[in-house]
PDB file of N, CA and C in Angstrom:
ATOM      1  N   MET L 250      15.223 -10.516  70.050  1.00 42.00           N
ATOM      2  CA  MET L 250      16.215 -10.674  69.589  1.00 42.00           C
ATOM      3  C   MET L 250      16.369  -8.939  68.719  1.00 42.00           C
ATOM      4  N   HIS L 251      17.885  -8.588  68.634  1.00 44.00           N
ATOM      5  CA  HIS L 251      18.214  -7.460  68.481  1.00 44.00           C
ATOM      6  C   HIS L 251      18.197  -7.856  66.376  1.00 44.00           C
ATOM      7  N   GLU L 252      17.182  -5.864  66.561  1.00 46.00           N
ATOM      8  CA  GLU L 252      16.824  -6.162  64.920  1.00 46.00           C
ATOM      9  C   GLU L 252      18.026  -6.368  64.076  1.00 46.00           C
ATOM     10  N   ALA L 253      19.535  -5.823  64.193  1.00 49.00           N
ATOM     11  CA  ALA L 253      20.371  -5.548  63.225  1.00 49.00           C
ATOM     12  C   ALA L 253      20.778  -7.559  62.879  1.00 49.00           C
ATOM     13  N   GLY L 254      20.734  -8.048  64.359  1.00 46.00           N
ATOM     14  CA  GLY L 254      21.206  -9.456  64.043  1.00 46.00           C
ATOM     15  C   GLY L 254      19.947 -10.144  63.704  1.00 46.00           C
ATOM     16  N   ALA L 255      19.147 -10.187  63.027  1.00 47.00           N
ATOM     17  CA  ALA L 255      17.970 -10.909  62.661  1.00 47.00           C
ATOM     18  C   ALA L 255      18.112 -10.550  61.023  1.00 47.00           C
ATOM     19  N   THR L 256      18.257  -8.956  60.344  1.00 50.00           N
ATOM     20  CA  THR L 256      18.789  -8.962  59.471  1.00 50.00           C
ATOM     21  C   THR L 256      19.909  -9.565  58.802  1.00 50.00           C
ATOM     22  N   ALA L 257      20.840  -9.341  59.750  1.00 52.00           N
ATOM     23  CA  ALA L 257      22.612  -9.855  59.326  1.00 52.00           C
ATOM     24  C   ALA L 257      22.778 -11.507  58.968  1.00 52.00           C
ATOM     25  N   ALA L 258      21.405 -12.014  59.909  1.00 50.00           N
ATOM     26  CA  ALA L 258      21.499 -13.086  59.661  1.00 50.00           C
ATOM     27  C   ALA L 258      20.786 -13.910  58.592  1.00 50.00           C
ATOM     28  N   PHE L 259      19.934 -12.989  58.028  1.00 50.00           N
ATOM     29  CA  PHE L 259      19.144 -13.321  56.629  1.00 50.00           C
ATOM     30  C   PHE L 259      19.790 -12.800  55.628  1.00 50.00           C
ATOM     31  N   HIS L 260      21.043 -12.116  55.622  1.00 52.00           N
ATOM     32  CA  HIS L 260      21.633 -11.825  54.358  1.00 52.00           C
ATOM     33  C   HIS L 260      22.472 -12.942  54.528  1.00 52.00           C
ATOM     34  N   ILE L 261      22.868 -14.276  55.260  1.00 53.00           N
ATOM     35  CA  ILE L 261      24.063 -14.717  55.432  1.00 53.00           C
ATOM     36  C   ILE L 261      23.219 -15.844  54.704  1.00 53.00           C
ATOM     37  N   PHE L 262      22.199 -16.517  54.738  1.00 49.00           N
ATOM     38  CA  PHE L 262      21.331 -17.551  54.271  1.00 49.00           C
ATOM     39  C   PHE L 262      20.764 -16.760  52.694  1.00 49.00           C
ATOM     40  N   ASP L 263      20.724 -15.080  52.349  1.00 52.00           N
ATOM     41  CA  ASP L 263      20.575 -15.416  51.155  1.00 52.00           C
ATOM     42  C   ASP L 263      21.379 -15.799  50.494  1.00 52.00           C
ATOM     43  N   GLU L 264      22.777 -15.121  50.901  1.00 58.00           N
ATOM     44  CA  GLU L 264      23.957 -15.260  50.419  1.00 58.00           C
ATOM     45  C   GLU L 264      23.998 -16.728  49.887  1.00 58.00           C
ATOM     46  N   LYS L 265      24.185 -17.756  51.006  1.00 52.00           N
ATOM     47  CA  LYS L 265      24.739 -19.185  50.435  1.00 52.00           C
ATOM     48  C   LYS L 265      23.456 -19.684  49.702  1.00 52.00           C
ATOM     49  N   VAL L 266      21.654 -19.051  49.403  1.00 51.00           N
ATOM     50  CA  VAL L 266      21.070 -19.192  48.689  1.00 51.00           C
ATOM     51  C   VAL L 266      21.325 -19.252  47.165  1.00 51.00           C
ATOM     52  N   ARG L 267      21.860 -17.512  47.235  1.00 55.00           N
ATOM     53  CA  ARG L 267      22.462 -17.209  45.615  1.00 55.00           C
ATOM     54  C   ARG L 267      23.699 -17.927  45.660  1.00 55.00           C
ATOM     55  N   ALA L 268      24.293 -18.246  46.438  1.00 58.00           N
ATOM     56  CA  ALA L 268      25.846 -18.855  45.366  1.00 58.00           C
ATOM     57  C   ALA L 268      26.086 -20.324  45.131  1.00 58.00           C
ATOM     58  N   GLY L 269      24.227 -20.799  45.522  1.00 52.00           N
ATOM     59  CA  GLY L 269      23.793 -21.840  45.154  1.00 52.00           C
ATOM     60  C   GLY L 269      23.848 -22.649  46.605  1.00 52.00           C
ATOM     61  N   GLY L 270      23.876 -22.630  47.189  1.00 49.00           N
ATOM     62  CA  GLY L 270      23.858 -23.655  48.614  1.00 49.00           C
ATOM     63  C   GLY L 270      24.880 -24.409  49.356  1.00 49.00           C
ATOM     64  N   ALA L 271      24.731 -24.753  50.213  1.00 46.00           N
ATOM     65  CA  ALA L 271      25.649 -25.583  50.872  1.00 46.00           C
ATOM     66  C   ALA L 271      25.019 -26.434  51.502  1.00 46.00           C
ATOM     67  N   ALA L 272      26.214 -27.406  51.556  1.00 41.00           N
ATOM     68  CA  ALA L 272      26.253 -28.586  52.614  1.00 41.00           C
ATOM     69  C   ALA L 272      24.774 -28.011  53.532  1.00 41.00           C
ATOM     70  N   MET L 273      23.858 -28.724  54.393  1.00 43.00           N
ATOM     71  CA  MET L 273      23.193 -28.866  55.482  1.00 43.00           C
ATOM     72  C   MET L 273      24.585 -28.877  56.219  1.00 43.00           C
ATOM     73  N   THR L 274      25.296 -30.026  56.819  1.00 43.00           N
ATOM     74  CA  THR L 274      26.638 -30.084  57.709  1.00 43.00           C
ATOM     75  C   THR L 274      27.114 -28.431  57.827  1.00 43.00           C
ATOM     76  N   THR L 275      27.463 -28.167  56.226  1.00 45.00           N
ATOM     77  CA  THR L 275      28.059 -26.649  56.571  1.00 45.00           C
ATOM     78  C   THR L 275      27.608 -25.667  56.715  1.00 45.00           C
ATOM     79  N   LEU L 276      26.501 -25.341  56.167  1.00 45.00           N
ATOM     80  CA  LEU L 276      25.861 -24.489  56.871  1.00 45.00           C
ATOM     81  C   LEU L 276      25.491 -24.172  58.666  1.00 45.00           C
ATOM     82  N   ASN L 277      25.123 -25.502  58.704  1.00 52.00           N
ATOM     83  CA  ASN L 277      24.790 -25.333  60.054  1.00 52.00           C
ATOM     84  C   ASN L 277      25.858 -25.535  61.382  1.00 52.00           C
ATOM     85  N   SER L 278      27.275 -25.713  60.758  1.00 55.00           N
ATOM     86  CA  SER L 278      28.728 -25.112  61.325  1.00 55.00           C
ATOM     87  C   SER L 278      28.464 -24.099  61.656  1.00 55.00           C
ATOM     88  N   ARG L 279      28.644 -23.095  60.099  1.00 52.00           N
ATOM     89  CA  ARG L 279      28.881 -22.086  59.763  1.00 52.00           C
ATOM     90  C   ARG L 279      27.786 -20.947  60.361  1.00 52.00           C
ATOM     91  N   THR L 280      26.935 -21.423  61.548  1.00 57.00           N
ATOM     92  CA  THR L 280      25.339 -20.372  61.924  1.00 57.00           C
ATOM     93  C   THR L 280      26.252 -19.700  62.378  1.00 57.00           C
ATOM     94  N   PRO L 281      25.716 -18.421  62.694  1.00 58.00           N
ATOM     95  CA  PRO L 281      26.268 -17.457  62.937  1.00 58.00           C
ATOM     96  C   PRO L 281      26.647 -17.438  64.646  1.00 58.00           C
ATOM     97  N   PRO L 282      27.886 -17.368  65.593  1.00 57.00           N
ATOM     98  CA  PRO L 282      27.224 -17.837  67.175  1.00 57.00           C
ATOM     99  C   PRO L 282      26.366 -16.153  67.497  1.00 57.00           C
ATOM    100  N   TRP L 283      26.599 -15.175  67.139  1.00 55.00           N
ATOM    101  CA  TRP L 283      25.422 -14.331  68.169  1.00 55.00           C
ATOM    102  C   TRP L 283      23.966 -14.307  67.244  1.00 55.00           C
ATOM    103  N   SER L 284      23.848 -15.329  66.010  1.00 70.00           N
ATOM    104  CA  SER L 284      22.109 -15.624  65.918  1.00 70.00           C
ATOM    105  C   SER L 284      21.648 -16.604  67.001  1.00 70.00           C
ATOM    106  N   GLN L 285      22.872 -17.793  67.168  1.00 71.00           N
ATOM    107  CA  GLN L 285      22.834 -18.817  68.136  1.00 71.00           C
ATOM    108  C   GLN L 285      22.423 -17.943  69.746  1.00 71.00           C
ATOM    109  N   GLU L 286      23.003 -16.880  70.132  1.00 75.00           N
ATOM    110  CA  GLU L 286      23.292 -15.961  71.297  1.00 75.00           C
ATOM    111  C   GLU L 286      21.593 -15.447  71.231  1.00 75.00           C
ATOM    112  N   ASN L 287      21.438 -15.144  69.679  1.00 76.00           N
ATOM    113  CA  ASN L 287      20.127 -14.134  70.138  1.00 76.00           C
ATOM    114  C   ASN L 287      18.754 -15.304  70.756  1.00 76.00           C
ATOM    115  N   LEU L 288      18.733 -15.913  69.927  1.00 80.00           N
ATOM    116  CA  LEU L 288      18.118 -17.385  70.369  1.00 80.00           C
ATOM    117  C   LEU L 288      17.959 -17.389  71.529  1.00 80.00           C
ATOM    118  N   ALA L 289      19.237 -17.793  71.967  1.00 80.00           N
ATOM    119  CA  ALA L 289      19.660 -18.170  73.110  1.00 80.00           C
ATOM    120  C   ALA L 289      18.476 -17.164  74.539  1.00 80.00           C
ATOM    121  N   GLU L 290      18.979 -16.012  73.994  1.00 78.00           N
ATOM    122  CA  GLU L 290      18.673 -14.429  74.919  1.00 78.00           C
ATOM    123  C   GLU L 290      16.933 -14.974  74.749  1.00 78.00           C
ATOM    124  N   LEU L 291      16.579 -14.987  73.380  1.00 77.00           N
ATOM    125  CA  LEU L 291      14.524 -15.358  73.575  1.00 77.00           C
ATOM    126  C   LEU L 291      14.719 -16.586  74.700  1.00 77.00           C
ATOM    127  N   GLU L 292      15.023 -17.832  74.334  1.00 81.00           N
ATOM    128  CA  GLU L 292      14.830 -18.919  75.399  1.00 81.00           C
ATOM    129  C   GLU L 292      14.645 -18.550  76.452  1.00 81.00           C
ATOM    130  N   ASN L 293      15.588 -17.777  76.875  1.00 81.00           N
ATOM    131  CA  ASN L 293      15.980 -17.054  78.856  1.00 81.00           C
ATOM    132  C   ASN L 293      14.347 -15.780  78.635  1.00 81.00           C
ATOM    133  N   GLY L 294      14.577 -15.163  77.598  1.00 77.00           N
ATOM    134  CA  GLY L 294      13.952 -14.342  78.354  1.00 77.00           C
ATOM    135  C   GLY L 294      12.674 -13.531  77.728  1.00 77.00           C
ATOM    136  N   TRP L 295      11.863 -15.148  77.287  1.00 77.00           N
ATOM    137  CA  TRP L 295      10.680 -15.245  76.394  1.00 77.00           C
ATOM    138  C   TRP L 295       9.650 -15.054  77.346  1.00 77.00           C
ATOM    139  N   ARG L 296       8.168 -14.171  77.607  1.00 78.00           N
ATOM    140  CA  ARG L 296       7.332 -13.951  77.966  1.00 78.00           C
ATOM    141  C   ARG L 296       6.363 -14.751  77.354  1.00 78.00           C
ATOM    142  N   GLY L 297       6.236 -14.993  76.195  1.00 81.00           N
ATOM    143  CA  GLY L 297       4.813 -15.336  75.727  1.00 81.00           C
ATOM    144  C   GLY L 297       3.728 -15.239  75.611  1.00 81.00           C
ATOM    145  N   PRO L 298       3.117 -15.872  74.300  1.00 92.00           N
ATOM    146  CA  PRO L 298       2.951 -16.188  73.474  1.00 92.00           C
ATOM    147  C   PRO L 298       3.653 -15.757  72.194  1.00 92.00           C
ATOM    148  N   TRP L 299       3.776 -13.914  72.225  1.00 92.00           N
ATOM    149  CA  TRP L 299       4.707 -13.495  71.507  1.00 92.00           C
ATOM    150  C   TRP L 299       6.466 -13.447  72.421  1.00 92.00           C
ATOM    151  N   CYS L 300       7.189 -12.819  71.690  1.00 88.00           N
ATOM    152  CA  CYS L 300       8.768 -12.563  71.540  1.00 88.00           C
ATOM    153  C   CYS L 300       8.324 -12.362  73.742  1.00 88.00           C
ATOM    154  N   PHE L 301       8.518 -11.643  73.034  1.00 85.00           N
ATOM    155  CA  PHE L 301       8.262 -10.360  74.673  1.00 85.00           C
ATOM    156  C   PHE L 301       6.216 -10.090  75.184  1.00 85.00           C
ATOM    157  N   GLY L 302       5.481 -11.077  74.936  1.00 86.00           N
ATOM    158  CA  GLY L 302       4.813 -10.434  75.782  1.00 86.00           C
ATOM    159  C   GLY L 302       3.322 -10.700  74.847  1.00 86.00           C
ATOM    160  N   SER L 303       2.289 -10.360  75.288  1.00 90.00           N
ATOM    161  CA  SER L 303       1.068 -10.534  75.029  1.00 90.00           C
ATOM    162  C   SER L 303       0.853  -9.782  72.936  1.00 90.00           C
ATOM    163  N   GLN L 304       1.188  -9.103  72.786  1.00 91.00           N
ATOM    164  CA  GLN L 304       1.806  -8.584  71.460  1.00 91.00           C
ATOM    165  C   GLN L 304       2.564  -8.416  70.921  1.00 91.00           C
ATOM    166  N   PRO L 305       2.208  -8.940  69.404  1.00 92.00           N
ATOM    167  CA  PRO L 305       3.842  -9.237  68.657  1.00 92.00           C
ATOM    168  C   PRO L 305       4.235  -7.898  68.315  1.00 92.00           C
ATOM    169  N   THR L 306       5.541  -7.733  68.328  1.00 90.00           N
ATOM    170  CA  THR L 306       6.451  -6.653  68.218  1.00 90.00           C
ATOM    171  C   THR L 306       7.528  -7.215  67.091  1.00 90.00           C
ATOM    172  N   LEU L 307       8.143  -6.113  66.596  1.00 90.00           N
ATOM    173  CA  LEU L 307       9.252  -6.151  65.619  1.00 90.00           C
ATOM    174  C   LEU L 307      10.224  -7.082  66.052  1.00 90.00           C
ATOM    175  N   ALA L 308      10.140  -7.993  67.085  1.00 87.00           N
ATOM    176  CA  ALA L 308      11.018  -9.309  67.308  1.00 87.00           C
ATOM    177  C   ALA L 308      10.424 -10.338  66.772  1.00 87.00           C
ATOM    178  N   ASP L 309       8.873 -10.154  67.129  1.00 90.00           N
ATOM    179  CA  ASP L 309       8.373 -11.412  66.193  1.00 90.00           C
ATOM    180  C   ASP L 309       8.516 -11.294  64.701  1.00 90.00           C
ATOM    181  N   VAL L 310       8.349 -10.140  64.078  1.00 91.00           N
ATOM    182  CA  VAL L 310       8.560  -9.805  62.690  1.00 91.00           C
ATOM    183  C   VAL L 310       9.677 -10.619  62.012  1.00 91.00           C
ATOM    184  N   CYS L 311      10.946 -10.364  63.425  1.00 88.00           N
ATOM    185  CA  CYS L 311      12.095 -10.692  62.470  1.00 88.00           C
ATOM    186  C   CYS L 311      12.116 -12.346  62.534  1.00 88.00           C
ATOM    187  N   LEU L 312      11.585 -12.762  63.705  1.00 89.00           N
ATOM    188  CA  LEU L 312      11.970 -13.920  64.288  1.00 89.00           C
ATOM    189  C   LEU L 312      11.290 -15.322  63.259  1.00 89.00           C
ATOM    190  N   VAL L 313       9.810 -14.472  62.691  1.00 91.00           N
ATOM    191  CA  VAL L 313       9.154 -15.506  62.180  1.00 91.00           C
ATOM    192  C   VAL L 313       9.940 -15.935  60.681  1.00 91.00           C
ATOM    193  N   PRO L 314      10.407 -15.249  60.197  1.00 87.00           N
ATOM    194  CA  PRO L 314      10.860 -15.417  58.645  1.00 87.00           C
ATOM    195  C   PRO L 314      12.277 -16.026  58.927  1.00 87.00           C
ATOM    196  N   GLN L 315      13.007 -15.349  59.634  1.00 85.00           N
ATOM    197  CA  GLN L 315      14.179 -15.911  60.271  1.00 85.00           C
ATOM    198  C   GLN L 315      14.581 -17.548  60.400  1.00 85.00           C
ATOM    199  N   VAL L 316      13.440 -18.051  61.128  1.00 87.00           N
ATOM    200  CA  VAL L 316      13.179 -19.875  61.507  1.00 87.00           C
ATOM    201  C   VAL L 316      12.941 -20.189  60.098  1.00 87.00           C
ATOM    202  N   ALA L 317      11.635 -19.572  59.925  1.00 86.00           N
ATOM    203  CA  ALA L 317      11.818 -19.972  58.416  1.00 86.00           C
ATOM    204  C   ALA L 317      12.390 -20.221  57.287  1.00 86.00           C
ATOM    205  N   ASN L 318      13.920 -19.564  57.151  1.00 82.00           N
ATOM    206  CA  ASN L 318      14.580 -19.443  56.412  1.00 82.00           C
ATOM    207  C   ASN L 318      15.823 -20.383  56.968  1.00 82.00           C
ATOM    208  N   ALA L 319      15.528 -20.208  58.185  1.00 82.00           N
ATOM    209  CA  ALA L 319      16.757 -21.330  58.878  1.00 82.00           C
ATOM    210  C   ALA L 319      16.579 -23.004  59.020  1.00 82.00           C
ATOM    211  N   LEU L 320      14.853 -23.308  58.772  1.00 84.00           N
ATOM    212  CA  LEU L 320      14.098 -24.103  58.772  1.00 84.00           C
ATOM    213  C   LEU L 320      14.233 -25.000  57.138  1.00 84.00           C
ATOM    214  N   ARG L 321      13.870 -23.725  56.566  1.00 81.00           N
ATOM    215  CA  ARG L 321      14.575 -24.527  54.553  1.00 81.00           C
ATOM    216  C   ARG L 321      15.775 -24.667  54.380  1.00 81.00           C
ATOM    217  N   MET L 322      16.875 -24.518  55.497  1.00 79.00           N
ATOM    218  CA  MET L 322      18.130 -24.554  55.113  1.00 79.00           C
ATOM    219  C   MET L 322      18.555 -25.735  55.909  1.00 79.00           C
ATOM    220  N   GLY L 323      17.513 -26.381  56.351  1.00 81.00           N
ATOM    221  CA  GLY L 323      17.712 -27.696  57.184  1.00 81.00           C
ATOM    222  C   GLY L 323      18.532 -27.278  58.476  1.00 81.00           C
ATOM    223  N   CYS L 324      19.064 -26.143  59.262  1.00 82.00           N
ATOM    224  CA  CYS L 324      19.366 -25.867  60.635  1.00 82.00           C
ATOM    225  C   CYS L 324      18.596 -26.842  61.404  1.00 82.00           C
ATOM    226  N   ASP L 325      19.537 -27.093  62.786  1.00 84.00           N
ATOM    227  CA  ASP L 325      18.435 -27.858  64.102  1.00 84.00           C
ATOM    228  C   ASP L 325      18.233 -26.650  64.833  1.00 84.00           C
ATOM    229  N   LEU L 326      17.025 -26.988  64.920  1.00 86.00           N
ATOM    230  CA  LEU L 326      16.666 -25.430  66.011  1.00 86.00           C
ATOM    231  C   LEU L 326      15.940 -25.996  67.355  1.00 86.00           C
ATOM    232  N   SER L 327      16.147 -27.610  67.382  1.00 88.00           N
ATOM    233  CA  SER L 327      15.960 -28.057  68.580  1.00 88.00           C
ATOM    234  C   SER L 327      15.932 -27.716  70.116  1.00 88.00           C
ATOM    235  N   ALA L 328      16.991 -26.688  70.065  1.00 87.00           N
ATOM    236  CA  ALA L 328      17.743 -26.540  71.178  1.00 87.00           C
ATOM    237  C   ALA L 328      16.918 -24.938  71.314  1.00 87.00           C
ATOM    238  N   TYR L 329      15.826 -24.269  70.633  1.00 88.00           N
ATOM    239  CA  TYR L 329      14.618 -23.207  70.702  1.00 88.00           C
ATOM    240  C   TYR L 329      13.874 -23.853  70.993  1.00 88.00           C
ATOM    241  N   PRO L 330      13.356 -24.595  71.672  1.00 91.00           N
ATOM    242  CA  PRO L 330      12.203 -24.841  71.777  1.00 91.00           C
ATOM    243  C   PRO L 330      10.937 -23.463  71.719  1.00 91.00           C
ATOM    244  N   LYS L 331      11.072 -22.445  73.103  1.00 91.00           N
ATOM    245  CA  LYS L 331      10.463 -21.457  73.477  1.00 91.00           C
ATOM    246  C   LYS L 331       9.856 -20.707  71.692  1.00 91.00           C
ATOM    247  N   ALA L 332      11.147 -20.769  71.119  1.00 90.00           N
ATOM    248  CA  ALA L 332      11.376 -19.561  69.982  1.00 90.00           C
ATOM    249  C   ALA L 332      10.659 -20.515  68.537  1.00 90.00           C
ATOM    250  N   MET L 333      10.184 -21.429  68.686  1.00 93.00           N
ATOM    251  CA  MET L 333       9.559 -22.399  67.391  1.00 93.00           C
ATOM    252  C   MET L 333       8.275 -22.075  68.169  1.00 93.00           C
ATOM    253  N   ALA L 334       8.237 -22.155  69.453  1.00 94.00           N
ATOM    254  CA  ALA L 334       6.849 -22.118  70.434  1.00 94.00           C
ATOM    255  C   ALA L 334       5.569 -20.253  69.541  1.00 94.00           C
ATOM    256  N   VAL L 335       6.728 -19.572  69.713  1.00 93.00           N
ATOM    257  CA  VAL L 335       6.672 -17.710  69.406  1.00 93.00           C
ATOM    258  C   VAL L 335       6.092 -18.589  67.666  1.00 93.00           C
ATOM    259  N   VAL L 336       7.058 -19.168  67.168  1.00 94.00           N
ATOM    260  CA  VAL L 336       6.922 -19.248  65.624  1.00 94.00           C
ATOM    261  C   VAL L 336       5.277 -19.811  65.729  1.00 94.00           C
ATOM    262  N   ALA L 337       5.098 -20.823  66.025  1.00 95.00           N
ATOM    263  CA  ALA L 337       3.629 -21.809  66.040  1.00 95.00           C
ATOM    264  C   ALA L 337       2.588 -20.588  66.144  1.00 95.00           C
ATOM    265  N   HIS L 338       3.029 -20.397  67.272  1.00 96.00           N
ATOM    266  CA  HIS L 338       2.013 -19.286  67.729  1.00 96.00           C
ATOM    267  C   HIS L 338       1.357 -18.172  66.607  1.00 96.00           C
ATOM    268  N   ALA L 339       3.110 -17.375  65.884  1.00 95.00           N
ATOM    269  CA  ALA L 339       2.420 -16.204  65.158  1.00 95.00           C
ATOM    270  C   ALA L 339       2.153 -16.883  63.465  1.00 95.00           C
ATOM    271  N   ASN L 340       1.928 -17.996  63.395  1.00 94.00           N
ATOM    272  CA  ASN L 340       1.813 -18.835  63.007  1.00 94.00           C
ATOM    273  C   ASN L 340       0.019 -18.430  62.486  1.00 94.00           C
ATOM    274  N   THR L 341      -0.046 -18.570  63.379  1.00 95.00           N
ATOM    275  CA  THR L 341      -2.035 -18.940  63.171  1.00 95.00           C
ATOM    276  C   THR L 341      -2.594 -17.633  63.153  1.00 95.00           C
ATOM    277  N   HIS L 342      -2.220 -16.110  63.703  1.00 94.00           N
ATOM    278  CA  HIS L 342      -2.304 -15.276  63.184  1.00 94.00           C
ATOM    279  C   HIS L 342      -2.651 -14.634  62.127  1.00 94.00           C
ATOM    280  N   PRO L 343      -3.736 -13.839  61.376  1.00 94.00           N
ATOM    281  CA  PRO L 343      -3.599 -13.898  60.346  1.00 94.00           C
ATOM    282  C   PRO L 343      -3.016 -13.514  59.299  1.00 94.00           C
ATOM    283  N   ALA L 344      -2.421 -11.524  59.933  1.00 93.00           N
ATOM    284  CA  ALA L 344      -1.342 -11.181  58.998  1.00 93.00           C
ATOM    285  C   ALA L 344      -0.079 -12.308  59.228  1.00 93.00           C
ATOM    286  N   PHE L 345       0.398 -12.957  59.441  1.00 92.00           N
ATOM    287  CA  PHE L 345       1.536 -13.849  59.998  1.00 92.00           C
ATOM    288  C   PHE L 345       1.639 -14.607  58.685  1.00 92.00           C
ATOM    289  N   ALA L 346       0.372 -15.436  58.854  1.00 92.00           N
ATOM    290  CA  ALA L 346       0.005 -16.909  58.001  1.00 92.00           C
ATOM    291  C   ALA L 346      -0.308 -16.567  56.482  1.00 92.00           C
ATOM    292  N   ALA L 347      -0.977 -15.070  56.167  1.00 92.00           N
ATOM    293  CA  ALA L 347      -0.851 -14.391  54.592  1.00 92.00           C
ATOM    294  C   ALA L 347       0.869 -13.956  54.396  1.00 92.00           C
ATOM    295  N   ALA L 348       1.728 -13.658  54.970  1.00 89.00           N
ATOM    296  CA  ALA L 348       3.210 -13.783  54.938  1.00 89.00           C
ATOM    297  C   ALA L 348       3.816 -15.005  54.880  1.00 89.00           C
ATOM    298  N   ALA L 349       3.050 -16.034  55.300  1.00 87.00           N
ATOM    299  CA  ALA L 349       3.759 -17.143  55.051  1.00 87.00           C
ATOM    300  C   ALA L 349       4.845 -17.150  53.677  1.00 87.00           C
ATOM    301  N   PRO L 350       6.465 -17.545  53.535  1.00 83.00           N
ATOM    302  CA  PRO L 350       6.562 -17.961  51.918  1.00 83.00           C
ATOM    303  C   PRO L 350       5.829 -18.636  51.623  1.00 83.00           C
ATOM    304  N   ALA L 351       5.230 -19.967  51.642  1.00 83.00           N
ATOM    305  CA  ALA L 351       4.796 -21.132  50.989  1.00 83.00           C
ATOM    306  C   ALA L 351       3.012 -20.024  50.228  1.00 83.00           C
ATOM    307  N   ARG L 352       2.908 -18.724  51.141  1.00 87.00           N
ATOM    308  CA  ARG L 352       1.240 -18.253  50.057  1.00 87.00           C
ATOM    309  C   ARG L 352       2.027 -16.929  49.566  1.00 87.00           C
ATOM    310  N   GLN L 353       3.285 -16.686  48.897  1.00 85.00           N
ATOM    311  CA  GLN L 353       3.953 -15.726  48.204  1.00 85.00           C
ATOM    312  C   GLN L 353       3.897 -16.446  46.360  1.00 85.00           C
ATOM    313  N   PRO L 354       3.236 -15.135  46.082  1.00 88.00           N
ATOM    314  CA  PRO L 354       3.591 -15.883  44.557  1.00 88.00           C
ATOM    315  C   PRO L 354       4.726 -16.066  44.186  1.00 88.00           C
ATOM    316  N   ASP L 355       5.704 -15.903  44.798  1.00 87.00           N
ATOM    317  CA  ASP L 355       7.281 -16.434  43.915  1.00 87.00           C
ATOM    318  C   ASP L 355       7.614 -17.698  44.767  1.00 87.00           C
ATOM    319  N   TYR L 356       6.736 -17.478  45.598  1.00 79.00           N
ATOM    320  CA  TYR L 356       7.761 -19.725  46.549  1.00 79.00           C
ATOM    321  C   TYR L 356       8.197 -20.610  45.491  1.00 79.00           C
ATOM    322  N   LYS L 357       8.901 -20.777  45.944  1.00 78.00           N
ATOM    323  CA  LYS L 357       9.364 -22.465  44.784  1.00 78.00           C
ATOM    324  C   LYS L 357      10.050 -22.790  46.150  1.00 78.00           C
ATOM    325  N   ALA L 358       9.189 -24.335  46.157  1.00 68.00           N
ATOM    326  CA  ALA L 358       9.381 -25.301  47.468  1.00 68.00           C
ATOM    327  C   ALA L 358      11.002 -25.883  47.324  1.00 68.00           C
TER     328      ALA L 358
END
């Protein structure tokens, strides 16, 4: 996943939240094509258990919160099982688990 793509996608989700949210179907239909392309690229190039092999990289650091936000916003990620496997694996790592949104003091469900 390209770092710029992950950052831009985060800002799109952040803007939707700050604007008072949007209907989930609207948000899903407006998922940027490049975001879908980046996830598809991961599906094709995945070498597991992390995005690009046996060690976490910046791609994993970007992917995990991106997926967390997408799930929080109700996006359907069922077409990306490898991305979801990376996130599940990352959530077993102490550093990623400690950084999970639900473990942050300002977290609101």
